[in-house]
PDB file of C-alpha atoms in Angstrom:
ATOM      1  CA  MET A 279     -95.990  33.609 147.070  1.00  0.00           C
ATOM      2  CA  SER A 280     -99.147  35.593 147.810  1.00  0.00           C
ATOM      3  CA  ASP A 281    -102.274  34.080 149.338  1.00  0.00           C
ATOM      4  CA  ASP A 282    -104.380  36.451 147.232  1.00  0.00           C
ATOM      5  CA  PRO A 283    -106.304  34.398 144.624  1.00  0.00           C
ATOM      6  CA  THR A 284    -106.786  37.451 142.397  1.00  0.00           C
ATOM      7  CA  PRO A 285    -104.561  37.237 139.317  1.00  0.00           C
ATOM      8  CA  SER A 286    -101.946  39.928 138.884  1.00  0.00           C
ATOM      9  CA  THR A 287    -103.087  42.646 136.531  1.00  0.00           C
ATOM     10  CA  SER A 288     -99.586  43.281 135.259  1.00  0.00           C
ATOM     11  CA  THR A 289     -99.148  39.609 134.329  1.00  0.00           C
ATOM     12  CA  ASP A 290    -102.566  39.523 132.668  1.00  0.00           C
ATOM     13  CA  ALA A 291    -101.814  42.696 130.760  1.00  0.00           C
ATOM     14  CA  ALA A 292     -98.443  41.400 129.613  1.00  0.00           C
ATOM     15  CA  ALA A 293    -100.077  38.244 128.279  1.00  0.00           C
ATOM     16  CA  ALA A 294    -102.778  40.209 126.453  1.00  0.00           C
ATOM     17  CA  HIS A 295    -100.644  42.779 124.662  1.00  0.00           C
ATOM     18  CA  GLY A 296     -97.277  44.284 123.992  1.00  0.00           C
ATOM     19  CA  VAL A 297     -95.939  47.804 124.275  1.00  0.00           C
ATOM     20  CA  VAL A 298     -93.151  49.322 122.220  1.00  0.00           C
ATOM     21  CA  VAL A 299     -91.664  52.797 122.247  1.00  0.00           C
ATOM     22  CA  LEU A 300     -90.710  54.155 118.844  1.00  0.00           C
ATOM     23  CA  PRO A 301     -88.373  57.170 118.663  1.00  0.00           C
ATOM     24  CA  ASP A 302     -89.896  58.921 115.624  1.00  0.00           C
ATOM     25  CA  ALA A 303     -92.087  58.690 112.530  1.00  0.00           C
ATOM     26  CA  ASP A 304     -89.526  56.650 110.578  1.00  0.00           C
ATOM     27  CA  ALA A 305     -89.486  54.021 113.329  1.00  0.00           C
ATOM     28  CA  THR A 306     -93.289  54.075 113.352  1.00  0.00           C
ATOM     29  CA  ARG A 307     -93.358  53.368 109.604  1.00  0.00           C
ATOM     30  CA  ALA A 308     -90.759  50.612 110.071  1.00  0.00           C
ATOM     31  CA  PHE A 309     -92.931  49.055 112.785  1.00  0.00           C
ATOM     32  CA  GLY A 310     -95.877  49.197 110.353  1.00  0.00           C
ATOM     33  CA  ARG A 311     -93.810  47.429 107.661  1.00  0.00           C
ATOM     34  CA  ALA A 312     -92.862  44.704 110.143  1.00  0.00           C
ATOM     35  CA  LEU A 313     -96.488  44.395 111.268  1.00  0.00           C
ATOM     36  CA  ALA A 314     -97.525  43.950 107.620  1.00  0.00           C
ATOM     37  CA  GLY A 315     -95.357  40.828 107.606  1.00  0.00           C
ATOM     38  CA  VAL A 316     -97.776  39.101 109.994  1.00  0.00           C
ATOM     39  CA  LEU A 317    -100.984  40.516 108.511  1.00  0.00           C
ATOM     40  CA  ARG A 318    -103.062  38.631 105.965  1.00  0.00           C
ATOM     41  CA  ALA A 319    -106.311  39.063 104.077  1.00  0.00           C
ATOM     42  CA  GLY A 320    -109.220  39.172 106.516  1.00  0.00           C
ATOM     43  CA  ASP A 321    -107.316  40.950 109.283  1.00  0.00           C
ATOM     44  CA  LEU A 322    -108.844  43.948 111.016  1.00  0.00           C
ATOM     45  CA  VAL A 323    -106.606  46.522 112.704  1.00  0.00           C
ATOM     46  CA  ILE A 324    -108.208  49.246 114.837  1.00  0.00           C
ATOM     47  CA  LEU A 325    -106.047  52.310 115.538  1.00  0.00           C
ATOM     48  CA  THR A 326    -106.724  54.674 118.413  1.00  0.00           C
ATOM     49  CA  GLY A 327    -104.824  57.809 119.393  1.00  0.00           C
ATOM     50  CA  ASP A 328    -104.966  61.573 119.526  1.00  0.00           C
ATOM     51  CA  LEU A 329    -104.525  63.735 116.442  1.00  0.00           C
ATOM     52  CA  GLY A 330    -100.885  63.531 115.406  1.00  0.00           C
ATOM     53  CA  ALA A 331    -100.178  60.375 117.420  1.00  0.00           C
ATOM     54  CA  GLY A 332     -99.047  58.443 114.333  1.00  0.00           C
ATOM     55  CA  LYS A 333    -102.073  56.438 113.158  1.00  0.00           C
ATOM     56  CA  THR A 334    -101.643  57.370 109.497  1.00  0.00           C
ATOM     57  CA  THR A 335     -97.857  57.086 109.791  1.00  0.00           C
ATOM     58  CA  LEU A 336     -98.232  53.509 111.054  1.00  0.00           C
ATOM     59  CA  THR A 337    -100.686  52.775 108.228  1.00  0.00           C
ATOM     60  CA  GLN A 338     -98.163  54.105 105.692  1.00  0.00           C
ATOM     61  CA  GLY A 339     -95.727  51.497 106.966  1.00  0.00           C
ATOM     62  CA  ILE A 340     -98.368  48.772 106.735  1.00  0.00           C
ATOM     63  CA  GLY A 341     -99.116  49.819 103.146  1.00  0.00           C
ATOM     64  CA  ALA A 342     -95.410  49.737 102.252  1.00  0.00           C
ATOM     65  CA  GLY A 343     -95.021  46.333 103.874  1.00  0.00           C
ATOM     66  CA  LEU A 344     -98.035  44.939 102.014  1.00  0.00           C
ATOM     67  CA  GLY A 345     -96.761  46.394  98.743  1.00  0.00           C
ATOM     68  CA  VAL A 346     -99.906  48.276  97.808  1.00  0.00           C
ATOM     69  CA  ARG A 347    -100.476  50.869  95.100  1.00  0.00           C
ATOM     70  CA  GLY A 348    -100.865  54.560  95.802  1.00  0.00           C
ATOM     71  CA  GLN A 349     -99.784  56.926  98.512  1.00  0.00           C
ATOM     72  CA  VAL A 350    -101.273  56.045 101.881  1.00  0.00           C
ATOM     73  CA  ALA A 351    -102.645  59.303 103.270  1.00  0.00           C
ATOM     74  CA  SER A 352    -105.306  60.069 105.817  1.00  0.00           C
ATOM     75  CA  PRO A 353    -108.723  59.391 104.259  1.00  0.00           C
ATOM     76  CA  THR A 354    -110.380  61.906 106.605  1.00  0.00           C
ATOM     77  CA  PHE A 355    -112.680  63.489 104.039  1.00  0.00           C
ATOM     78  CA  ILE A 356    -113.329  60.488 101.806  1.00  0.00           C
ATOM     79  CA  VAL A 357    -113.635  58.208 104.878  1.00  0.00           C
ATOM     80  CA  ALA A 358    -112.339  55.040 103.149  1.00  0.00           C
ATOM     81  CA  ARG A 359    -109.740  54.338 100.492  1.00  0.00           C
ATOM     82  CA  GLU A 360    -108.738  51.016  98.974  1.00  0.00           C
ATOM     83  CA  HIS A 361    -105.130  50.457  97.936  1.00  0.00           C
ATOM     84  CA  PRO A 362    -104.890  47.449  95.577  1.00  0.00           C
ATOM     85  CA  PRO A 363    -101.867  45.172  95.826  1.00  0.00           C
ATOM     86  CA  LEU A 364     -99.024  45.535  93.353  1.00  0.00           C
ATOM     87  CA  GLY A 365     -98.361  41.794  93.627  1.00  0.00           C
ATOM     88  CA  ASP A 366    -100.091  38.745  95.044  1.00  0.00           C
ATOM     89  CA  GLY A 367    -100.772  40.111  98.530  1.00  0.00           C
ATOM     90  CA  PRO A 368    -103.990  41.516  99.945  1.00  0.00           C
ATOM     91  CA  ALA A 369    -105.324  44.998  99.303  1.00  0.00           C
ATOM     92  CA  LEU A 370    -105.273  47.592 102.075  1.00  0.00           C
ATOM     93  CA  VAL A 371    -108.571  49.213 103.004  1.00  0.00           C
ATOM     94  CA  HIS A 372    -107.768  52.346 105.012  1.00  0.00           C
ATOM     95  CA  VAL A 373    -110.690  53.903 106.878  1.00  0.00           C
ATOM     96  CA  ASP A 374    -110.879  57.076 108.938  1.00  0.00           C
ATOM     97  CA  ALA A 375    -113.955  56.765 111.169  1.00  0.00           C
ATOM     98  CA  TYR A 376    -113.387  60.142 112.856  1.00  0.00           C
ATOM     99  CA  ARG A 377    -116.400  61.739 111.159  1.00  0.00           C
ATOM    100  CA  LEU A 378    -118.670  58.720 111.572  1.00  0.00           C
ATOM    101  CA  GLY A 379    -121.200  59.127 114.341  1.00  0.00           C
ATOM    102  CA  SER A 380    -123.111  55.867 114.368  1.00  0.00           C
ATOM    103  CA  LEU A 381    -123.032  52.178 113.590  1.00  0.00           C
ATOM    104  CA  ASP A 382    -125.415  52.874 110.690  1.00  0.00           C
ATOM    105  CA  GLU A 383    -122.777  55.082 109.069  1.00  0.00           C
ATOM    106  CA  VAL A 384    -120.191  52.319 109.512  1.00  0.00           C
ATOM    107  CA  ASP A 385    -122.614  49.800 107.976  1.00  0.00           C
ATOM    108  CA  ALA A 386    -123.114  52.132 104.990  1.00  0.00           C
ATOM    109  CA  LEU A 387    -119.380  51.743 104.188  1.00  0.00           C
ATOM    110  CA  ASP A 388    -120.008  48.019 103.609  1.00  0.00           C
ATOM    111  CA  LEU A 389    -116.594  47.134 105.038  1.00  0.00           C
ATOM    112  CA  ASP A 390    -117.587  43.540 105.652  1.00  0.00           C
ATOM    113  CA  SER A 391    -117.837  42.956 101.884  1.00  0.00           C
ATOM    114  CA  SER A 392    -114.085  43.568 101.409  1.00  0.00           C
ATOM    115  CA  LEU A 393    -112.880  42.306 104.774  1.00  0.00           C
ATOM    116  CA  ASP A 394    -112.108  38.747 103.641  1.00  0.00           C
ATOM    117  CA  ASP A 395    -109.930  39.899 100.728  1.00  0.00           C
ATOM    118  CA  SER A 396    -108.122  42.821 102.358  1.00  0.00           C
ATOM    119  CA  VAL A 397    -106.269  44.004 105.392  1.00  0.00           C
ATOM    120  CA  THR A 398    -108.600  46.613 106.875  1.00  0.00           C
ATOM    121  CA  VAL A 399    -107.118  49.381 109.013  1.00  0.00           C
ATOM    122  CA  VAL A 400    -109.598  51.683 110.761  1.00  0.00           C
ATOM    123  CA  GLU A 401    -108.403  54.878 112.404  1.00  0.00           C
ATOM    124  CA  TRP A 402    -110.728  56.137 115.159  1.00  0.00           C
ATOM    125  CA  GLY A 403    -112.642  52.853 114.926  1.00  0.00           C
ATOM    126  CA  SER A 404    -112.736  51.924 118.603  1.00  0.00           C
ATOM    127  CA  GLY A 405    -116.324  51.387 119.699  1.00  0.00           C
ATOM    128  CA  LEU A 406    -117.567  51.263 116.101  1.00  0.00           C
ATOM    129  CA  VAL A 407    -116.045  48.376 114.143  1.00  0.00           C
ATOM    130  CA  GLU A 408    -115.214  45.612 116.608  1.00  0.00           C
ATOM    131  CA  ALA A 409    -118.218  43.588 115.436  1.00  0.00           C
ATOM    132  CA  LEU A 410    -116.629  43.207 111.991  1.00  0.00           C
ATOM    133  CA  ALA A 411    -114.172  40.576 113.238  1.00  0.00           C
ATOM    134  CA  GLY A 412    -113.822  38.415 116.324  1.00  0.00           C
ATOM    135  CA  ASP A 413    -110.068  38.329 115.721  1.00  0.00           C
ATOM    136  CA  ARG A 414    -108.500  41.757 115.473  1.00  0.00           C
ATOM    137  CA  LEU A 415    -105.587  43.908 116.525  1.00  0.00           C
ATOM    138  CA  GLU A 416    -106.359  46.930 118.653  1.00  0.00           C
ATOM    139  CA  ILE A 417    -103.491  49.403 118.586  1.00  0.00           C
ATOM    140  CA  VAL A 418    -103.267  52.539 120.718  1.00  0.00           C
ATOM    141  CA  LEU A 419    -100.698  55.163 119.759  1.00  0.00           C
ATOM    142  CA  GLU A 420     -99.629  57.825 122.233  1.00  0.00           C
ATOM    143  CA  ARG A 421     -97.303  60.697 121.490  1.00  0.00           C
ATOM    144  CA  PRO A 422     -96.256  62.639 124.579  1.00  0.00           C
ATOM    145  CA  ARG A 423     -96.602  66.392 124.373  1.00  0.00           C
ATOM    146  CA  GLY A 424     -94.831  69.161 126.257  1.00  0.00           C
ATOM    147  CA  GLY A 425     -91.225  68.063 125.730  1.00  0.00           C
ATOM    148  CA  VAL A 426     -88.139  70.209 126.168  1.00  0.00           C
ATOM    149  CA  ASP A 427     -88.528  71.758 122.693  1.00  0.00           C
ATOM    150  CA  PRO A 428     -92.234  72.580 122.250  1.00  0.00           C
ATOM    151  CA  ARG A 429     -91.704  73.155 118.513  1.00  0.00           C
ATOM    152  CA  SER A 430     -90.911  69.459 118.066  1.00  0.00           C
ATOM    153  CA  ASP A 431     -94.288  68.410 119.511  1.00  0.00           C
ATOM    154  CA  ASP A 432     -96.046  69.778 116.451  1.00  0.00           C
ATOM    155  CA  ALA A 433     -93.583  68.458 113.868  1.00  0.00           C
ATOM    156  CA  PRO A 434     -95.200  65.368 112.334  1.00  0.00           C
ATOM    157  CA  GLU A 435     -91.908  63.486 111.963  1.00  0.00           C
ATOM    158  CA  ALA A 436     -90.513  64.294 115.407  1.00  0.00           C
ATOM    159  CA  GLY A 437     -91.293  62.807 118.749  1.00  0.00           C
ATOM    160  CA  GLU A 438     -91.509  59.464 120.393  1.00  0.00           C
ATOM    161  CA  ARG A 439     -94.574  57.244 120.039  1.00  0.00           C
ATOM    162  CA  ARG A 440     -95.703  54.686 122.582  1.00  0.00           C
ATOM    163  CA  VAL A 441     -97.555  51.875 120.802  1.00  0.00           C
ATOM    164  CA  THR A 442     -99.733  49.403 122.703  1.00  0.00           C
ATOM    165  CA  VAL A 443    -100.844  46.373 120.706  1.00  0.00           C
ATOM    166  CA  ARG A 444    -103.635  44.139 121.943  1.00  0.00           C
ATOM    167  CA  GLY A 445    -104.523  41.017 120.014  1.00  0.00           C
ATOM    168  CA  VAL A 446    -108.125  39.885 120.332  1.00  0.00           C
ATOM    169  CA  GLY A 447    -109.050  36.318 119.453  1.00  0.00           C
ATOM    170  CA  PRO A 448    -107.094  33.128 118.803  1.00  0.00           C
ATOM    171  CA  ARG A 449    -105.565  34.454 115.562  1.00  0.00           C
ATOM    172  CA  TRP A 450    -103.337  36.736 117.626  1.00  0.00           C
ATOM    173  CA  SER A 451    -102.362  34.439 120.489  1.00  0.00           C
ATOM    174  CA  GLY A 452     -98.605  34.291 120.716  1.00  0.00           C
ATOM    175  CA  LEU A 453     -97.956  37.493 118.755  1.00  0.00           C
ATOM    176  CA  ASP A 454     -94.533  38.786 119.819  1.00  0.00           C
ATOM    177  CA  VAL A 455     -94.911  42.543 119.473  1.00  0.00           C
ATOM    178  CA  ALA A 456     -91.333  43.238 120.591  1.00  0.00           C
ATOM    179  CA  ALA A 457     -90.004  41.035 117.755  1.00  0.00           C
ATOM    180  CA  LEU A 458     -91.568  43.462 115.272  1.00  0.00           C
ATOM    181  CA  THR A 459     -89.052  46.120 116.311  1.00  0.00           C
ATOM    182  CA  ARG A 460     -85.958  43.948 115.756  1.00  0.00           C
TER     183      ARG A 460
END
């Protein structure tokens, strides 16, 4: 037992989030489908990661798991796209904040008007949309580059993804991220 009163960062980090390693895009979509099983209307999910890390791939899985209409594709140029539910579940609002440069531009999207009725997923939203919800999931996707076969680094379906999930607020206390991969 240590006499140091400072809490262990590794213990604190483990309590605050979970990390999973997914072997490819199919596993990333499957993780998204499983994540959709714990999402409900009013949930905000913020995705962070480099280009090609798997943000849209994860969102495709969420859309499939929610059972929404339409192909989930990156809304880079239209910024936001709503996918209505095919059944009784919530809609998916998929936002790409990459081209947004200010909080005023985020406000102009009027995301808070649909937040209560939808699951809102915002790619590149870190530092811009946290104020929309006190309870939210912050997900960072990393896709290592420079593997043995450099051609596979650029193939969208290939390559491992490291996914770090951090739940913010009481809504997400007790979320078992590892269980979503079983």
